[in-house]
CSV table of C-alpha atoms in Angstrom, one decimal:
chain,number,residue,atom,x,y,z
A,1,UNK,CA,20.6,-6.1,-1.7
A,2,UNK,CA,20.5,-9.5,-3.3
A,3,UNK,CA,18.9,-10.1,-6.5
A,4,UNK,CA,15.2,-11.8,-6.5
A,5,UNK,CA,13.4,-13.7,-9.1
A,6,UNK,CA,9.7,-12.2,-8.1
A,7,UNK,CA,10.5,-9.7,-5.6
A,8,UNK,CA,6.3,-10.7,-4.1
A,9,UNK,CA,5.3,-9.7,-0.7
A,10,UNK,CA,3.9,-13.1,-0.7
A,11,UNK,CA,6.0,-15.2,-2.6
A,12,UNK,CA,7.8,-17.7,0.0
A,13,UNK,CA,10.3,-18.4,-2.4
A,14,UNK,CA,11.3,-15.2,-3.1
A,15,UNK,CA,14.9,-14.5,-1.2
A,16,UNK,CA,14.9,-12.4,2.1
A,17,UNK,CA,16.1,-9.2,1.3
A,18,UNK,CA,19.3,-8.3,2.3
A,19,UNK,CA,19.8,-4.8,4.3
A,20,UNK,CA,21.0,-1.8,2.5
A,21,UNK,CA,23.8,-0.2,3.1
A,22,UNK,CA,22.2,3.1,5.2
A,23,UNK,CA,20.3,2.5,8.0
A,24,UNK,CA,16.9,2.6,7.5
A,25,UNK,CA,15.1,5.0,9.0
A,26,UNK,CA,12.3,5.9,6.5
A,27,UNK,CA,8.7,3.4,5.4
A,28,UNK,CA,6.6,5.0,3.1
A,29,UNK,CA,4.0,2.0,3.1
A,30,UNK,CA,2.9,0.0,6.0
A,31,UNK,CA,-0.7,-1.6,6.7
A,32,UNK,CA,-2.8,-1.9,9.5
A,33,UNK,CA,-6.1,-3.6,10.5
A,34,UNK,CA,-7.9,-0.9,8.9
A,35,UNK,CA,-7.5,-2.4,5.8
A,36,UNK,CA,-6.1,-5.8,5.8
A,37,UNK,CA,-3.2,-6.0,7.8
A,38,UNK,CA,-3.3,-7.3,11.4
A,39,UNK,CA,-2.3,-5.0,13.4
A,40,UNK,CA,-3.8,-2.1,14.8
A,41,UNK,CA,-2.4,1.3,14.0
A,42,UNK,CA,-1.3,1.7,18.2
A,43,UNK,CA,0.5,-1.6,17.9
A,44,UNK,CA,1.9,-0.8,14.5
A,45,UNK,CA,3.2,2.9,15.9
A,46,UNK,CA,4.8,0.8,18.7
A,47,UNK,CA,6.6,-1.4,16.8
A,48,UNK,CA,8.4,1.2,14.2
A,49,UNK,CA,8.9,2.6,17.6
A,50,UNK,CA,11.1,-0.3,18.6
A,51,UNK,CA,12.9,0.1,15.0
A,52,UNK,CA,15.4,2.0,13.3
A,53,UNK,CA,12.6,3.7,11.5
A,54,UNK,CA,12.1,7.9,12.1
A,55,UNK,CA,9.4,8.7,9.6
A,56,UNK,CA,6.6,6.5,8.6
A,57,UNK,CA,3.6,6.6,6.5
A,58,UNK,CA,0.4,4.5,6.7
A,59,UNK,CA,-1.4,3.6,3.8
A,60,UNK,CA,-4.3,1.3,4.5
A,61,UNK,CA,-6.1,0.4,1.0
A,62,UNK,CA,-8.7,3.0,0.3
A,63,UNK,CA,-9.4,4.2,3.3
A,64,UNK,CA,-7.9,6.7,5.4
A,65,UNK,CA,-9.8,5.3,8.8
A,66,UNK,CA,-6.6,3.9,11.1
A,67,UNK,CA,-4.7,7.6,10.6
A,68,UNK,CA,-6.7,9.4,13.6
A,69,UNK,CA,-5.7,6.6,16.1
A,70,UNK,CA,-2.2,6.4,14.5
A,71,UNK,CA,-1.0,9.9,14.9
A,72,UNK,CA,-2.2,9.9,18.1
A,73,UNK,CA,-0.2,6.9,19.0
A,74,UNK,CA,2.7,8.4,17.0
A,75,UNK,CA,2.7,11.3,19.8
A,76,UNK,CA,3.3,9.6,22.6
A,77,UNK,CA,6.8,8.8,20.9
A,78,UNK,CA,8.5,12.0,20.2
A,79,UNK,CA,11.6,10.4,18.3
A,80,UNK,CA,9.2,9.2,15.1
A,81,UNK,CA,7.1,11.2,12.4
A,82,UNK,CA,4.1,10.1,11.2
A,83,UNK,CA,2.7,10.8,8.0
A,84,UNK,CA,-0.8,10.1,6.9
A,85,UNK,CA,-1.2,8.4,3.7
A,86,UNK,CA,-3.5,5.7,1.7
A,87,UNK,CA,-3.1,3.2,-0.9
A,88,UNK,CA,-5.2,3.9,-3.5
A,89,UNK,CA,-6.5,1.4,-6.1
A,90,UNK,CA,-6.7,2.2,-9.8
A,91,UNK,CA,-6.8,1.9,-13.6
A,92,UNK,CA,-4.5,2.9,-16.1
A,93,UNK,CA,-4.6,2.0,-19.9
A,94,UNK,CA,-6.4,-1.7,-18.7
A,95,UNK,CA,-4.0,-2.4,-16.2
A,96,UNK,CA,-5.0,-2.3,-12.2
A,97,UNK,CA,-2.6,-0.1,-10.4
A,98,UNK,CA,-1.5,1.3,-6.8
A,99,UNK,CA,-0.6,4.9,-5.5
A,100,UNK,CA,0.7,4.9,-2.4
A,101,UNK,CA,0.0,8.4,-1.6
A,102,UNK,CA,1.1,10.7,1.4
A,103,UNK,CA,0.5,14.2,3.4
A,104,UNK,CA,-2.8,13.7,2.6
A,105,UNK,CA,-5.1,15.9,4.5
A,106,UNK,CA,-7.7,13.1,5.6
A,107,UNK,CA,-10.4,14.8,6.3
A,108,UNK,CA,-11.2,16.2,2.8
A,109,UNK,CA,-14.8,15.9,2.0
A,110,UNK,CA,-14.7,14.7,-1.6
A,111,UNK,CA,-12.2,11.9,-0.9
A,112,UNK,CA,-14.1,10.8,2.0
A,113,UNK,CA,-17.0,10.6,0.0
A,114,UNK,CA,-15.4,9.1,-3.2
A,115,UNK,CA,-13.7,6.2,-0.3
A,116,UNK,CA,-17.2,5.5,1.0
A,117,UNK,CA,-18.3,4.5,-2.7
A,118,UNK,CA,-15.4,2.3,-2.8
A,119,UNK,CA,-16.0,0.5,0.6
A,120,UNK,CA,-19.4,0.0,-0.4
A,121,UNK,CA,-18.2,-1.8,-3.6
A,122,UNK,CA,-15.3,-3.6,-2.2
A,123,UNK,CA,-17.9,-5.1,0.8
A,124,UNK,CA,-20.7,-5.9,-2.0
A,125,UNK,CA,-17.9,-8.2,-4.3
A,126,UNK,CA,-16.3,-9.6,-0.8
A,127,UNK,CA,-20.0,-10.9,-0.4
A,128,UNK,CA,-20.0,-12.2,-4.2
A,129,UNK,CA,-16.9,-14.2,-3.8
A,130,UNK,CA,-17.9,-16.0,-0.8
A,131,UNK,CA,-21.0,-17.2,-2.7
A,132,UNK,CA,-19.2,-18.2,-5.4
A,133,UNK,CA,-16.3,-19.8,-3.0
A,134,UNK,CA,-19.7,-21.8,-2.1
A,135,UNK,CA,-20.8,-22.1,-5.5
A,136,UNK,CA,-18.0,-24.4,-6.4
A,137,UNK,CA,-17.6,-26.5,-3.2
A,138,UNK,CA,-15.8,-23.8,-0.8
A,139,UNK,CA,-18.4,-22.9,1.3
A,140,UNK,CA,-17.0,-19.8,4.1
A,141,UNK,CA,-19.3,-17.9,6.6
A,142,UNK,CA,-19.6,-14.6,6.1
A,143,UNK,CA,-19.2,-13.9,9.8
A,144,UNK,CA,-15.8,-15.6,9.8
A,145,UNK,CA,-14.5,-13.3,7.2
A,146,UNK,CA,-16.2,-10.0,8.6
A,147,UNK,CA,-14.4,-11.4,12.3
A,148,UNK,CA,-10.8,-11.0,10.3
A,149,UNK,CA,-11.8,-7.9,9.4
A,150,UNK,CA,-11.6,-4.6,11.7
A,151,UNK,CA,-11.6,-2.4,8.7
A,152,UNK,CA,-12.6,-2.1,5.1
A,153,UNK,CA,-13.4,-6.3,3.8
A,154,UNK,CA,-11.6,-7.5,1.6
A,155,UNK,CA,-9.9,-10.4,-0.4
A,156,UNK,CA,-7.1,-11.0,2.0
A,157,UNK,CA,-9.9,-11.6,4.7
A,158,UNK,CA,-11.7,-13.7,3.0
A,159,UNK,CA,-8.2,-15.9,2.1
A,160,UNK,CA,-7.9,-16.0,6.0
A,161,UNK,CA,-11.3,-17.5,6.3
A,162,UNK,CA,-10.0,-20.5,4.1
A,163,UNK,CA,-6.9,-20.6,5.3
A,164,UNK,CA,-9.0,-21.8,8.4
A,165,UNK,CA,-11.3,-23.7,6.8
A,166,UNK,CA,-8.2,-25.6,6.0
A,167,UNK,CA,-9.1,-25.1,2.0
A,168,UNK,CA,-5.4,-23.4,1.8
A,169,UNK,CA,-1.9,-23.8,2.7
A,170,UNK,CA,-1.7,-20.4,3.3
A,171,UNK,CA,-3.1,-16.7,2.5
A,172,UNK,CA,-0.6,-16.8,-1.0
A,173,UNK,CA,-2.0,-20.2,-1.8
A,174,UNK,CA,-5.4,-19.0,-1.6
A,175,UNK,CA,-5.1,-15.9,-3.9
A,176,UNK,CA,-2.9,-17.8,-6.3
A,177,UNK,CA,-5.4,-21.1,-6.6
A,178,UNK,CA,-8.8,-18.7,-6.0
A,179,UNK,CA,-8.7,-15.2,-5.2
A,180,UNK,CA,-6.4,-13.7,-8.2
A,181,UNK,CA,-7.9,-12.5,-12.0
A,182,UNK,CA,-8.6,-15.6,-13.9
A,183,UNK,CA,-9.0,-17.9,-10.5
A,184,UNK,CA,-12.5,-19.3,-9.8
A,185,UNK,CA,-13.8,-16.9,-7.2
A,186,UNK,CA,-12.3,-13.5,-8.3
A,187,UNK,CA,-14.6,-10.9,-9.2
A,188,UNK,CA,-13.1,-7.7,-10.1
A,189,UNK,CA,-14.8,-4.6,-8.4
A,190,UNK,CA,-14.6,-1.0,-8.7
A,191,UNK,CA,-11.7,1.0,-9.5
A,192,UNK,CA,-10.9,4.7,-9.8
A,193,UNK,CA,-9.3,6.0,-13.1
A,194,UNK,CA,-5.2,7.1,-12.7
A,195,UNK,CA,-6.2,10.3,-13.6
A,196,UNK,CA,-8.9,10.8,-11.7
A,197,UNK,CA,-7.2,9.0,-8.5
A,198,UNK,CA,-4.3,11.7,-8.8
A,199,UNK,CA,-6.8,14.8,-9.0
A,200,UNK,CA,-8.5,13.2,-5.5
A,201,UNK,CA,-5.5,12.9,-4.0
A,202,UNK,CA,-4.1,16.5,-5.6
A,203,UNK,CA,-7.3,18.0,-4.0
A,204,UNK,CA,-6.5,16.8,-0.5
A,205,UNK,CA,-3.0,17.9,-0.8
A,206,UNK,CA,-1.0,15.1,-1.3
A,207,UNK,CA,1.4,13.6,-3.5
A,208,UNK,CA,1.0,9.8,-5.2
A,209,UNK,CA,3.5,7.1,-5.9
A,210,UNK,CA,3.4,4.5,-8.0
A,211,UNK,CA,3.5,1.3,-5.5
A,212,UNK,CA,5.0,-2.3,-6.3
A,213,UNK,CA,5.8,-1.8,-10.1
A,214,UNK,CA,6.4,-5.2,-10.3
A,215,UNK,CA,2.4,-5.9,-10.6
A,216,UNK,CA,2.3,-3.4,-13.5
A,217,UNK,CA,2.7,-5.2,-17.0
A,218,UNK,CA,2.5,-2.0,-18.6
A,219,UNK,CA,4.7,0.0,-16.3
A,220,UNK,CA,6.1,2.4,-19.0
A,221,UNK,CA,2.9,3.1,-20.3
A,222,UNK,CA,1.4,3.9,-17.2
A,223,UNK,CA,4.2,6.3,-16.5
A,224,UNK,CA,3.5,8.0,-19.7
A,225,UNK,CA,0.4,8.5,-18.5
A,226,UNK,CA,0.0,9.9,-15.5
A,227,UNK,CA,2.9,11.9,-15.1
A,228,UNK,CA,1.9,14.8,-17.0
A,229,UNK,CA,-1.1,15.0,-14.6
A,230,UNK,CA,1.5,15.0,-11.7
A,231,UNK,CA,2.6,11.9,-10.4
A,232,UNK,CA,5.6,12.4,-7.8
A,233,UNK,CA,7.1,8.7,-7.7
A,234,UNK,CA,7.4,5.0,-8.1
A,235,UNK,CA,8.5,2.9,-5.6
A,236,UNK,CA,12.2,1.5,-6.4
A,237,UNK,CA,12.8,0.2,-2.9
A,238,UNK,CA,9.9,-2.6,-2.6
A,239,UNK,CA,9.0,-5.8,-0.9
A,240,UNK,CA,11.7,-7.8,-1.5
A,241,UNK,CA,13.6,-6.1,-4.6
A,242,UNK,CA,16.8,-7.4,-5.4
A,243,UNK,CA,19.6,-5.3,-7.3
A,244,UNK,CA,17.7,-6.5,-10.7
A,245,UNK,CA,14.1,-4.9,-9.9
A,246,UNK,CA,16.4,-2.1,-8.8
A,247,UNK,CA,18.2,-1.5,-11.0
A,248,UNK,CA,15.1,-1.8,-13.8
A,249,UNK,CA,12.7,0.8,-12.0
A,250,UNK,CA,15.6,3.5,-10.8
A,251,UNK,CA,16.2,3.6,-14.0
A,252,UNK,CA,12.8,4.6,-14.7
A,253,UNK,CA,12.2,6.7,-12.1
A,254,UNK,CA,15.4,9.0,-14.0
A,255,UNK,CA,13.4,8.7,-17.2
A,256,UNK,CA,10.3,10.5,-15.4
A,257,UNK,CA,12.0,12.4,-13.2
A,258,UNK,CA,10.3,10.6,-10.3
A,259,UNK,CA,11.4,10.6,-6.8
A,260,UNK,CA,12.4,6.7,-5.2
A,261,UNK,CA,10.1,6.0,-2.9
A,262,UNK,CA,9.3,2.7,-0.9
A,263,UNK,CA,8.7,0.8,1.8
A,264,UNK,CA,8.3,-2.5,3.4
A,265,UNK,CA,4.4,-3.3,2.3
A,266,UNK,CA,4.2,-4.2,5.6
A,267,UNK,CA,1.0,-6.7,6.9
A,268,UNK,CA,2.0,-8.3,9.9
A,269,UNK,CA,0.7,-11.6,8.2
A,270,UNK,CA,3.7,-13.9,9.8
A,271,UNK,CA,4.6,-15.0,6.1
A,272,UNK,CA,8.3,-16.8,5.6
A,273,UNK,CA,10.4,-14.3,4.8
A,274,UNK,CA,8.4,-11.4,5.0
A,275,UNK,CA,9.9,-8.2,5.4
A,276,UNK,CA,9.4,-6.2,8.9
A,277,UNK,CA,9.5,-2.5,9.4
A,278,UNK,CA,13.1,-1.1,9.6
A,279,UNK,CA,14.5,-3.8,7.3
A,280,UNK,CA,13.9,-2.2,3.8
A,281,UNK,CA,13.1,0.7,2.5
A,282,UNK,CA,14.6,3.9,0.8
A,283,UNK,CA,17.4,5.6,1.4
A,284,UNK,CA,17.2,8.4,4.0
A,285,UNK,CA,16.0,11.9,2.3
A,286,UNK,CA,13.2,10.2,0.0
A,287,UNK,CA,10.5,11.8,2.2
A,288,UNK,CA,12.2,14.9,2.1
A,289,UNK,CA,12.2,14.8,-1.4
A,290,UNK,CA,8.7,13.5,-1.8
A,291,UNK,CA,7.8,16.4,0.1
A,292,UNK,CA,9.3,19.3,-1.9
A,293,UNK,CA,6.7,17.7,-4.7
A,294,UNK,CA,4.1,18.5,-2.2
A,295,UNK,CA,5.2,21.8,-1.7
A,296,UNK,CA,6.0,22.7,-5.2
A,297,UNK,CA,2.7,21.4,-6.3
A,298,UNK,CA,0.5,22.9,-3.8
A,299,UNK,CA,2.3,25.6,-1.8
A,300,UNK,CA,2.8,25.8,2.2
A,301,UNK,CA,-0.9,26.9,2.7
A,302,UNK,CA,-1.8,24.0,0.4
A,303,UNK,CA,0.0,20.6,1.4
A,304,UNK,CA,-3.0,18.3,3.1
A,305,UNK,CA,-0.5,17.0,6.7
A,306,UNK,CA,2.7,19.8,7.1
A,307,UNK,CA,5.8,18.0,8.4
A,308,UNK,CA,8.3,19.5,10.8
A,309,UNK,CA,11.3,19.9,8.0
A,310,UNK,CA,13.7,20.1,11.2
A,311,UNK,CA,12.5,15.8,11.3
A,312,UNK,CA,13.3,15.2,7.7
């Protein structure tokens, strides 16, 4: 892979990942309309379909509500695996973090209740920052952003509704003049603690991953911390990592004996350069390894989602 300066999801600039040298056949961490992608989870199934891609995990931000209509998709293609997941958001030693987290079993009551609190929050800031996008001369309807919005509301929505309103160049440009900590309209909203966030998703038999180190300032610290209480892995393979990024978080993931996990961060959002399922990701064994943590944590009768270990 090439090396990157930024390595963002979003960042234009950032160079187009070059393929790696195995085929890719595994995405730990793909979005769909459920949260704030655009796609929804049948369309998504189809197009990993169409890919190199064997096993694939969704993980919609904190909420689990696209899995139901994405296995069932899944089935009607007998040559992929799907594994339900979530992206959960967090907060470790002041910094915001996210586990991607996988063979979740989805129906677990306190999970589902504890993602119903966070919905509820995430909706009641989305509503605070279109007043305050109105407040200083950026007026949005709150229909428009609920329209872009089939799932949980949040800030990417609301960037769509100015990208229309022709207030931004573009989702990035929105979230980098507006919508990110320290820009006029953010408002920060609820977050689970690290430690906490692992025990929910320990409880509904899964494993969690540390997602996108790159937005972690304090990425060594946060290791520190949560992998006594069990984390499983931190995402090497990312976005648009070049041999630099790496390098840097392989490196750590030796230090913590964490498995290298990744994924493509997939949104569908037509972004230059944005990376498509089946053209990055980690190399081929990464689930199975991610899911001898599972196993070894919580036993065959305990894992949340049971793979097929013929598949992996």
């Amino acid at each position: 892979m090439s090396a990157s300066s930024s390595g963002a999801r979003h960042d234009p600039s950032a160079q187009l990942a070059i393929a790696p040298p195995w085929q890719v056949r595994e995405d730990l961490h793909l979005h769909t309309n459920a949260s704030d992608g655009v796609l929804s989870p049948t369309e998504l199934v189809e197009l990993v379909n169409a890919t190199s891609l064997r096993l694939f995990a969704i993980t919609d931000h904190d909420t689990t509500s696209g899995l139901d209509e994405a296995e069932a998709a899944s089935i009607q293609h007998p040559g992929i695996t799907f594994i339900p997941g979530i992206e959960l958001s967090a907060e470790v030693e002041g910094a915001e973090i996210h586990l991607t987290c996988h063979f979740i079993d989805r129906h677990n009551s306190e999970m589902q209740s504890e993602l119903s609190a966070l919905m509820q929050d995430r909706e009641s800031k989305a509503e605070q920052i279109v007043d305050r996008l109105r407040e200083i001369g950026l007026p949005v309807d709150w229909e428009d952003v609920v329209a872009n919005a089939d799932g949980a509301i949040g800030r990417p929505h609301i960037a769509r509704a100015m990208l229309a309103r022709g207030y931004v160049s573009s989702v990035s440009d929105a979230f980098t003049r507006y919508l990110s900590p320290g820009q006029p309209a953010y408002i920060s909203r609820r977050k689970l603690g690290g430690i906490s966030a692992l025990q929910l998703v320990h409880d509904a038999g899964g494993v969690a991953t540390v997602a996108h180190p790159r937005t972690v300032s304090n990425v060594e610290e946060v290791l520190s911390t949560l992998k006594p209480h069990g984390l499983s892995g931190i995402e090497v393979y990312a976005e648009k990592y070049g041999t630099d990024m790496i390098d840097r978080y392989s490196v750590l993931a030796d230090r913590f004996d964490l498995v290298k996990s990744g994924g493509s961060d997939y949104h569908a959002n037509g972004t230059v350069n944005e990376i498509v399922p089946g053209m990055n990701g980690p190399p081929p064994g990464t689930v199975r390894k991610l899911y001898e943590r599972a196993l070894e944590m919580h036993g065959a009768d305990g894992v949340g989602y049971c793979l097929d270990e013929l598949k992996l």
